[in-house]
């Protein structure tokens, strides 16, 4: 018997257009109490359709409600169960954040409201900047970038501007081979040549190799810490020293800050620029492409280059403090996003930070790390662990033990769906062959994690005893194994005209 984390409703559902029946309506209007006049006399013949088909489905109210309610149950969501996507930090989003972000003063504020009438909204931005500066140890913060990748680009533009003002923007950005694909892409967009550096057998930066490649042409190193392998970069202080001695800067990809918040600070390690993913670490919803937020935090030296406008605080003769937007920033890289970024995401993030407080943030980090280590410990006998040593907030296995039965990472991920879980991240990072990347986050309790471990161990057993069961999974879903490439390249987005049937 499969123990399931959740069940999905699995009936088939056509499009709303297929449900259409001529003449069926979902409304009833009162009888006319004026004389009827022909439509042509009201809007003119040239504005009328030639056929009488607007193409709208003709359905009843209950048809509409049931159709969309059923569709909504096909989604897997973090409110439904564990979402162990490694590298994504799919944590639960507390509902208080949603409540607060909908407060009228936040939700209805117009971005063109004059500064003196939007002191509260400016205060929220300022407080989040200060808080994130404290959490990262990098005091100058811009909340404009709308995602991690845009934060990377903005951060590298800041680095470029800084090096330019020192006399030479330089040519190369170093990126470890374990990096997220957005890192080399951002460096390339900022006009740098990307040079890949190899990880050593522990998955961290090889210091000797780094010393060899760092020279006067290197603008920066982009480092993810903990790395995409879930390992803390133990030599981070030396890494920063090596770069700084050669006149380069260190960019830290902070997408994995869920392993560090409240415990240690990148600024104290020597990092110059970091981006955060508020939609990962700071518990604002993500998935489906946004909206996100990827603030950048930099050293005081780099502050003049941050995107404008900046918020400045002024004190008048009576001691009254007011906030104002400062557009006069001659050294700035310019705007990277309209207005103030994705404002409602900022509200949620500050609400999350303030409702947890310093102790709560630290506890969340410790729990996230504990949960990943608990999973690592319990799955180690059944799955090959990719890197030995202590993982932090996520753990990476491979399908090495399962390959001899013809079962691969994709099959394991698909079979997990039958057990009611969203699959983990697969085939990333690229340097682990057949990677199975699991990040439980701090949101999961012991029972849910045990259920997940049971499912994974049960799949390992099935792979040994009945590999075809795993290779043909999923079995309990509406549709079974998709040809994913064809589904992405040739999607069938079907609309059937009612009279074509
Ligand atoms: C998620 C992630 C990114 C990109 O962030 P987006 O907000 O999706 O643009 C970059 N680096 C790492 C390590 C990530 O996990």
Coordinates of C-alpha atoms and ligand atoms in Angstrom, one line a residue:
X1 CA 0.0 0.0 0.0
X2 CA 1.3 3.4 -1.0
X3 CA 1.3 5.9 1.8
X4 CA 0.3 9.2 0.2
X5 CA 1.0 12.7 1.3
X6 CA -1.9 14.0 -0.6
X7 CA -4.3 12.9 -3.3
X8 CA -5.3 14.6 -6.5
X9 CA -8.6 14.7 -8.1
X10 CA -8.0 12.9 -11.4
X11 CA -11.1 13.2 -13.6
X12 CA -10.6 14.5 -17.0
X13 CA -11.7 18.0 -17.8
X14 CA -12.2 19.5 -21.3
X15 CA -11.8 23.1 -22.1
X16 CA -14.6 25.5 -21.1
X17 CA -15.4 25.8 -24.8
X18 CA -16.1 22.1 -25.0
X19 CA -18.6 22.5 -22.3
X20 CA -20.5 25.2 -24.3
X21 CA -24.1 24.4 -25.3
X22 CA -26.0 26.8 -27.6
X23 CA -28.3 29.1 -25.7
X24 CA -27.1 28.1 -22.2
X25 CA -26.5 31.1 -20.0
X26 CA -25.4 31.9 -16.5
X27 CA -27.4 35.0 -15.9
X28 CA -31.0 36.2 -16.0
X29 CA -31.8 39.9 -16.7
X30 CA -35.0 41.7 -15.8
X31 CA -37.5 42.3 -18.6
X32 CA -36.9 45.4 -20.7
X33 CA -38.8 48.4 -19.4
X34 CA -37.9 50.6 -22.4
X35 CA -38.6 50.1 -26.1
X36 CA -36.2 47.8 -27.9
X37 CA -34.0 49.5 -30.5
X38 CA -31.8 47.8 -33.2
X39 CA -28.2 47.6 -32.2
X40 CA -27.0 49.2 -35.5
X41 CA -28.8 52.4 -34.5
X42 CA -26.7 52.5 -31.3
X43 CA -23.1 51.7 -32.3
X44 CA -23.1 51.7 -36.2
X45 CA -22.9 48.8 -38.6
X46 CA -19.1 49.1 -39.2
X47 CA -18.5 48.1 -35.6
X48 CA -20.6 44.9 -35.7
X49 CA -19.3 41.4 -36.3
X50 CA -20.0 39.7 -39.6
X51 CA -20.9 36.5 -37.9
X52 CA -22.8 36.3 -34.6
X53 CA -20.1 34.3 -32.8
X54 CA -18.1 36.2 -30.2
X55 CA -16.6 32.8 -29.6
X56 CA -17.5 32.9 -25.9
X57 CA -18.5 29.7 -24.3
X58 CA -22.2 29.4 -23.5
X59 CA -22.3 27.9 -20.1
X60 CA -24.3 28.0 -16.8
X61 CA -22.9 29.4 -13.6
X62 CA -22.4 25.9 -12.1
X63 CA -20.5 24.9 -15.2
X64 CA -18.1 27.7 -14.7
X65 CA -17.6 27.2 -11.0
X66 CA -17.1 23.5 -11.3
X67 CA -14.7 23.8 -14.2
X68 CA -12.4 26.2 -12.6
X69 CA -12.6 24.6 -9.1
X70 CA -11.6 21.3 -10.7
X71 CA -8.8 22.9 -12.6
X72 CA -7.5 24.5 -9.4
X73 CA -7.2 21.0 -7.8
X74 CA -4.7 19.9 -10.4
X75 CA -2.1 22.3 -9.1
X76 CA 0.4 21.1 -6.6
X77 CA 1.0 23.9 -4.1
X78 CA 3.0 24.5 -1.0
X79 CA -0.3 24.8 0.9
X80 CA -1.0 21.2 -0.1
X81 CA 2.2 19.5 0.8
X82 CA 5.9 19.4 0.9
X83 CA 7.6 20.9 -2.1
X84 CA 11.2 19.6 -2.0
X85 CA 12.6 21.4 -5.0
X86 CA 16.3 21.8 -4.3
X87 CA 17.8 25.3 -5.0
X88 CA 14.3 26.8 -4.9
X89 CA 13.5 27.2 -1.2
X90 CA 9.8 26.5 -1.6
X91 CA 8.9 27.3 2.0
X92 CA 5.4 27.9 3.4
X93 CA 4.2 31.5 3.1
X94 CA 2.5 32.6 6.3
X95 CA -0.9 34.0 5.8
X96 CA -0.2 37.1 7.9
X97 CA 2.1 38.3 5.1
X98 CA -0.8 38.1 2.7
X99 CA -3.1 39.9 5.0
X100 CA -0.6 42.8 5.6
X101 CA 0.3 43.1 1.9
X102 CA -3.4 43.7 1.2
X103 CA -3.8 46.6 3.6
X104 CA -5.3 49.4 1.7
X105 CA -2.4 51.8 2.4
X106 CA 0.0 49.4 0.8
X107 CA -2.1 47.8 -1.9
X108 CA -3.8 51.0 -3.2
X109 CA -0.9 53.4 -3.0
X110 CA -0.1 55.0 -6.4
X111 CA 3.6 55.1 -7.2
X112 CA 3.4 58.7 -8.3
X113 CA 2.1 59.9 -4.9
X114 CA 4.3 62.8 -3.8
X115 CA 6.9 61.9 -1.2
X116 CA 5.2 63.9 1.6
X117 CA 2.0 61.9 1.2
X118 CA 3.7 58.5 1.1
X119 CA 5.9 58.6 4.1
X120 CA 4.5 55.2 5.4
X121 CA 5.3 53.4 2.1
X122 CA 8.8 55.0 2.0
X123 CA 9.3 54.0 5.6
X124 CA 8.6 50.4 4.8
X125 CA 11.2 50.4 2.0
X126 CA 13.7 52.1 4.2
X127 CA 13.1 49.6 7.1
X128 CA 13.5 46.6 4.8
X129 CA 16.7 48.1 3.4
X130 CA 18.1 48.5 6.9
X131 CA 17.0 45.1 8.0
X132 CA 18.5 43.3 5.0
X133 CA 21.7 45.3 5.4
X134 CA 21.9 44.0 9.0
X135 CA 21.1 40.4 8.0
X136 CA 23.8 40.4 5.2
X137 CA 26.4 42.7 6.9
X138 CA 26.3 44.7 3.7
X139 CA 24.7 48.0 4.6
X140 CA 23.7 49.6 1.3
X141 CA 20.7 48.0 -0.2
X142 CA 18.6 48.5 -3.4
X143 CA 15.2 46.8 -3.5
X144 CA 14.6 47.5 -7.2
X145 CA 15.6 44.2 -9.0
X146 CA 12.6 42.0 -9.6
X147 CA 14.3 38.6 -9.4
X148 CA 17.5 37.0 -8.4
X149 CA 18.8 37.0 -12.0
X150 CA 18.1 40.8 -12.3
X151 CA 19.9 41.3 -8.9
X152 CA 22.9 39.5 -10.4
X153 CA 22.9 41.8 -13.4
X154 CA 22.5 44.9 -11.3
X155 CA 25.2 43.8 -8.9
X156 CA 27.6 43.2 -11.7
X157 CA 26.8 46.6 -13.2
X158 CA 27.6 48.1 -9.8
X159 CA 30.9 46.2 -9.8
X160 CA 31.7 47.4 -13.3
X161 CA 30.9 51.0 -12.5
X162 CA 33.2 50.8 -9.4
X163 CA 36.1 49.3 -11.3
X164 CA 35.6 51.9 -14.1
X165 CA 35.9 54.7 -11.6
X166 CA 39.1 53.1 -10.3
X167 CA 40.4 53.3 -13.9
X168 CA 39.7 49.9 -15.6
X169 CA 36.5 47.8 -15.7
X170 CA 38.6 44.7 -16.4
X171 CA 37.5 41.8 -18.6
X172 CA 36.8 38.5 -16.8
X173 CA 34.3 37.2 -14.3
X174 CA 35.1 33.9 -12.7
X175 CA 32.3 31.4 -12.1
X176 CA 32.6 28.0 -10.4
X177 CA 31.4 25.0 -12.4
X178 CA 28.7 24.3 -9.8
X179 CA 27.0 27.7 -10.4
X180 CA 23.4 28.4 -11.3
X181 CA 23.1 29.1 -15.0
X182 CA 22.0 32.7 -14.4
X183 CA 25.5 33.6 -13.0
X184 CA 27.5 33.2 -16.3
X185 CA 24.5 34.7 -18.2
X186 CA 24.5 37.8 -16.0
X187 CA 28.2 38.3 -16.4
X188 CA 28.0 37.9 -20.2
X189 CA 25.1 40.5 -20.3
X190 CA 27.4 42.9 -18.4
X191 CA 30.0 42.6 -21.1
X192 CA 32.4 40.2 -19.3
X193 CA 34.1 37.1 -20.5
X194 CA 33.2 34.2 -18.3
X195 CA 35.9 31.9 -17.1
X196 CA 34.8 28.7 -15.3
X197 CA 36.8 27.5 -12.4
X198 CA 36.7 23.9 -11.2
X199 CA 35.4 22.7 -7.8
X200 CA 37.6 20.3 -5.8
X201 CA 36.4 16.9 -4.6
X202 CA 34.6 18.5 -1.7
X203 CA 32.6 20.6 -4.1
X204 CA 34.3 23.9 -2.9
X205 CA 36.6 26.3 -4.7
X206 CA 40.1 25.0 -5.3
X207 CA 42.3 27.8 -3.7
X208 CA 45.5 26.8 -5.7
X209 CA 43.5 26.9 -8.9
X210 CA 42.0 30.2 -7.9
X211 CA 45.4 31.8 -7.2
X212 CA 46.5 30.7 -10.7
X213 CA 43.6 32.2 -12.6
X214 CA 43.2 35.5 -10.6
X215 CA 45.0 38.4 -12.3
X216 CA 44.7 42.0 -13.2
X217 CA 42.0 41.2 -15.8
X218 CA 39.7 39.6 -13.4
X219 CA 36.8 41.9 -12.3
X220 CA 35.1 39.6 -10.0
X221 CA 34.3 36.1 -8.7
X222 CA 30.7 35.1 -8.6
X223 CA 30.3 32.6 -5.8
X224 CA 27.3 30.8 -4.4
X225 CA 27.5 30.2 -0.7
X226 CA 26.5 27.7 0.5
X227 CA 27.3 26.3 -2.9
X228 CA 24.7 24.7 -5.2
X229 CA 26.0 21.5 -3.8
X230 CA 24.6 22.6 -0.4
X231 CA 28.1 22.9 1.1
X232 CA 29.4 25.9 3.0
X233 CA 32.4 27.4 1.3
X234 CA 34.9 27.0 4.1
X235 CA 37.6 29.1 2.6
X236 CA 35.4 32.0 1.8
X237 CA 37.6 34.4 3.8
X238 CA 40.7 33.4 1.8
X239 CA 38.8 33.4 -1.4
X240 CA 37.8 37.1 -0.8
X241 CA 41.4 38.0 0.2
X242 CA 42.8 36.5 -3.0
X243 CA 40.3 38.5 -5.1
X244 CA 40.8 41.7 -3.2
X245 CA 44.6 41.5 -3.3
X246 CA 44.4 41.4 -7.1
X247 CA 42.1 44.4 -7.1
X248 CA 38.9 42.3 -8.0
X249 CA 35.6 42.1 -6.1
X250 CA 33.5 39.2 -4.8
X251 CA 29.9 38.8 -5.8
X252 CA 27.9 36.3 -3.7
X253 CA 24.8 34.7 -5.2
X254 CA 22.6 34.8 -2.0
X255 CA 19.9 32.5 -3.3
X256 CA 20.9 30.0 -0.6
X257 CA 20.8 32.4 2.3
X258 CA 18.2 30.2 3.9
X259 CA 21.2 28.3 5.3
X260 CA 22.8 31.4 6.8
X261 CA 20.3 34.0 7.9
X262 CA 20.7 34.8 11.6
X263 CA 23.8 32.6 11.9
X264 CA 26.5 34.3 9.8
X265 CA 26.8 37.3 7.5
X266 CA 28.4 37.5 4.1
X267 CA 29.6 41.1 4.7
X268 CA 31.7 39.8 7.6
X269 CA 33.3 37.2 5.3
X270 CA 34.6 39.9 2.9
X271 CA 31.9 39.7 0.2
X272 CA 31.3 43.0 -1.7
X273 CA 27.9 42.4 -3.3
X274 CA 25.1 39.9 -2.7
X275 CA 21.7 39.5 -4.1
X276 CA 18.9 38.0 -2.1
X277 CA 15.8 36.2 -3.3
X278 CA 13.0 37.5 -1.2
X279 CA 10.8 34.9 -2.9
X280 CA 13.0 32.1 -1.6
X281 CA 14.6 33.0 1.7
X282 CA 12.1 35.6 2.9
X283 CA 8.9 33.6 2.3
X284 CA 7.1 35.5 -0.4
X285 CA 5.2 33.2 -2.7
X286 CA 7.0 32.0 -5.9
X287 CA 6.5 29.7 -8.8
X288 CA 5.0 30.3 -12.1
X289 CA 7.3 33.2 -12.9
X290 CA 6.7 35.8 -10.3
X291 CA 6.4 38.4 -9.0
X292 CA 9.7 38.1 -7.3
X293 CA 12.2 40.4 -5.7
X294 CA 16.0 40.2 -5.9
X295 CA 17.5 43.1 -3.7
X296 CA 21.2 43.7 -3.9
X297 CA 23.2 44.5 -0.7
X298 CA 26.6 46.1 -1.1
X299 CA 29.5 47.6 0.9
X300 CA 29.3 51.3 1.8
X301 CA 32.1 51.9 -0.8
X302 CA 29.7 50.7 -3.6
X303 CA 26.7 52.6 -2.4
X304 CA 27.0 55.5 -4.9
X305 CA 26.6 53.1 -7.8
X306 CA 23.3 51.6 -6.7
X307 CA 20.2 52.1 -8.8
X308 CA 18.4 55.4 -8.2
X309 CA 16.2 56.8 -6.7
X310 CA 17.6 56.3 -3.3
X311 CA 15.6 57.0 -0.1
X312 CA 17.2 59.6 2.1
X313 CA 16.2 60.8 5.5
X314 CA 16.1 64.5 6.3
X315 CA 15.6 66.2 9.6
X316 CA 14.1 69.7 9.7
X317 CA 14.7 72.5 12.2
X318 CA 12.0 71.1 14.5
X319 CA 13.7 67.7 14.6
X320 CA 11.0 66.1 12.4
X321 CA 12.3 63.3 10.2
X322 CA 11.0 62.9 6.7
X323 CA 12.0 60.5 3.9
X324 CA 12.5 61.7 0.3
X325 CA 13.5 60.1 -3.0
X326 CA 16.8 61.3 -4.2
X327 CA 17.3 61.2 -8.0
X328 CA 20.5 63.1 -8.0
X329 CA 22.9 60.2 -8.1
X330 CA 25.5 60.9 -10.8
X331 CA 27.5 57.7 -10.2
X332 CA 24.4 55.4 -10.2
X333 CA 24.0 52.6 -12.7
X334 CA 20.5 54.1 -13.3
X335 CA 17.1 52.5 -12.8
X336 CA 16.7 48.8 -13.3
X337 CA 13.0 48.6 -12.7
X338 CA 10.0 51.0 -12.7
X339 CA 9.2 52.7 -9.4
X340 CA 10.3 50.6 -6.3
X341 CA 10.4 47.0 -7.6
X342 CA 7.6 44.6 -6.7
X343 CA 6.3 46.5 -3.8
X344 CA 3.9 44.0 -2.4
X345 CA 6.7 41.4 -2.2
X346 CA 8.6 43.8 -0.1
X347 CA 5.7 44.2 2.3
X348 CA 5.5 40.4 2.7
X349 CA 9.2 40.1 3.3
X350 CA 9.4 42.8 6.0
X351 CA 6.3 41.2 7.6
X352 CA 8.0 37.8 7.7
X353 CA 11.2 39.2 9.1
X354 CA 9.5 41.3 11.8
X355 CA 7.1 38.5 12.8
X356 CA 9.9 36.0 13.3
X357 CA 12.4 38.4 14.8
X358 CA 16.1 37.7 15.1
X359 CA 15.7 34.5 17.2
X360 CA 12.9 33.2 14.9
X361 CA 15.0 33.8 11.8
X362 CA 17.9 32.0 13.3
X363 CA 15.7 29.1 14.4
X364 CA 14.2 28.9 10.8
X365 CA 17.8 28.6 9.4
X366 CA 18.7 25.9 12.0
X367 CA 15.6 23.9 11.3
X368 CA 16.1 24.1 7.5
X369 CA 19.6 22.7 8.0
X370 CA 18.5 20.1 10.5
X371 CA 15.7 18.9 8.1
X372 CA 18.1 18.5 5.2
X373 CA 20.6 16.6 7.3
X374 CA 17.8 14.3 8.7
X375 CA 16.9 13.4 5.1
X376 CA 20.5 12.9 4.1
X377 CA 21.0 10.6 7.0
X378 CA 17.9 8.5 6.3
X379 CA 18.3 8.2 2.6
X380 CA 22.1 7.6 2.5
X381 CA 21.7 3.8 2.4
X382 CA 19.4 3.8 -0.5
X383 CA 20.7 6.6 -2.6
X384 CA 24.3 7.5 -3.5
X385 CA 25.2 10.8 -1.8
X386 CA 26.9 13.1 -4.2
X387 CA 29.3 14.9 -1.8
X388 CA 30.4 13.6 1.5
X389 CA 30.6 16.1 4.3
X390 CA 27.9 18.1 6.1
X391 CA 25.2 19.4 3.8
X392 CA 23.5 22.6 4.9
X393 CA 20.0 23.4 3.8
X394 CA 19.8 20.9 0.9
X395 CA 21.2 17.5 0.0
X396 CA 22.2 16.0 -3.3
X397 CA 22.0 12.4 -4.2
X398 CA 22.4 10.6 -7.6
X399 CA 20.8 7.6 -9.2
X400 CA 24.0 5.6 -9.2
X401 CA 22.6 2.7 -7.2
X402 CA 19.4 2.6 -9.3
X403 CA 21.0 2.7 -12.7
X404 CA 21.9 -1.0 -12.6
X405 CA 18.1 -1.8 -12.7
X406 CA 17.6 0.6 -15.6
X407 CA 16.0 3.2 -13.3
X408 CA 17.1 6.8 -13.6
X409 CA 16.6 10.1 -11.8
X410 CA 13.6 11.1 -14.0
X411 CA 11.8 7.8 -13.2
X412 CA 12.3 8.3 -9.5
X413 CA 11.0 11.9 -9.7
X414 CA 7.9 10.7 -11.7
X415 CA 7.2 7.9 -9.2
X416 CA 7.3 10.4 -6.3
X417 CA 4.2 12.0 -7.8
X418 CA 2.3 8.7 -7.2
X419 CA 3.2 9.1 -3.6
X420 CA 1.6 12.5 -3.5
X421 CA 4.7 14.7 -3.4
X422 CA 6.0 17.3 -5.8
X423 CA 9.2 15.9 -7.4
X424 CA 12.6 17.2 -6.2
X425 CA 14.9 19.2 -8.5
X426 CA 16.6 16.8 -11.0
X427 CA 19.7 16.8 -13.2
X428 CA 20.9 20.0 -11.4
X429 CA 23.6 20.9 -10.5
X430 CA 25.1 19.8 -13.8
X431 CA 28.3 18.5 -12.3
X432 CA 26.5 15.7 -10.5
X433 CA 25.5 13.0 -12.9
X434 CA 21.8 12.1 -12.4
X435 CA 21.5 14.7 -9.6
X436 CA 18.6 14.3 -7.2
X437 CA 18.4 17.6 -5.2
X438 CA 16.3 17.8 -2.1
X439 CA 15.5 20.9 -0.1
X440 CA 12.9 20.4 2.6
X441 CA 13.1 23.9 4.1
X442 CA 12.2 24.6 7.7
X443 CA 8.4 24.4 7.0
X444 CA 8.2 20.6 7.2
X445 CA 7.5 18.9 10.4
X446 CA 8.8 15.5 11.4
X447 CA 5.7 13.5 10.2
X448 CA 5.8 15.0 6.7
X449 CA 9.5 14.4 6.3
X450 CA 9.2 10.8 7.5
X451 CA 6.4 10.3 4.9
X452 CA 8.8 11.7 2.3
X453 CA 11.6 9.4 3.4
X454 CA 9.3 6.4 3.4
X455 CA 8.3 7.3 -0.1
X456 CA 11.9 7.6 -1.3
X457 CA 12.9 4.3 0.3
X458 CA 9.9 2.6 -1.0
X459 CA 10.8 3.8 -4.5
X460 CA 14.4 2.5 -4.1
X461 CA 12.9 -0.9 -3.2
X462 CA 10.6 -0.9 -6.2
X463 CA 13.6 0.0 -8.4
X464 CA 15.3 -3.2 -7.2
X465 CA 12.2 -5.5 -7.2
X466 CA 10.0 -4.1 -9.9
X467 CA 11.9 -1.6 -12.0
X468 CA 9.1 -1.3 -14.7
X469 CA 6.8 0.1 -12.1
X470 CA 9.1 3.0 -11.6
X471 CA 10.1 3.4 -15.2
X472 CA 6.5 3.8 -16.3
X473 CA 5.4 6.1 -13.5
X474 CA 3.4 8.1 -12.7
X475 CA 0.4 5.8 -12.6
X476 CA -2.1 7.7 -10.4
X477 CA -2.3 11.0 -12.3
X478 CA -4.7 12.2 -15.0
X479 CA -2.0 11.7 -17.7
X480 CA 0.9 9.4 -17.4
X481 CA 4.5 10.1 -18.7
X482 CA 4.6 13.0 -21.0
X483 CA 7.0 13.6 -23.9
X484 CA 8.2 16.7 -22.1
X485 CA 10.2 18.1 -25.1
X486 CA 7.2 17.8 -27.4
X487 CA 4.9 19.2 -24.8
X488 CA 7.1 22.3 -24.5
X489 CA 7.8 22.7 -28.2
X490 CA 4.5 21.8 -29.7
X491 CA 1.9 22.7 -27.1
X492 CA -1.7 21.9 -28.1
X493 CA -3.5 25.1 -27.1
X494 CA -6.8 24.1 -28.5
X495 CA -9.9 26.2 -29.0
X496 CA -12.8 24.6 -30.6
X497 CA -15.4 26.9 -32.2
X498 CA -18.8 25.7 -31.1
X499 CA -20.0 25.1 -34.7
X500 CA -16.8 23.2 -35.7
X501 CA -17.8 20.2 -33.6
Ligands
LIG1 C1 17.0 30.7 -7.9 C2 18.4 31.0 -8.1 C3 18.8 32.1 -8.9 C4 17.9 32.9 -9.8 O1 16.9 33.6 -9.1 P1 15.6 34.1 -9.8 O2 14.9 34.8 -8.8 O3 14.9 32.8 -10.3 O4 16.0 34.9 -11.0 C5 20.2 32.3 -9.0 N1 21.1 31.5 -8.3 C6 20.7 30.5 -7.5 C7 21.7 29.7 -6.8 C8 19.3 30.2 -7.4 O5 19.0 29.1 -6.7

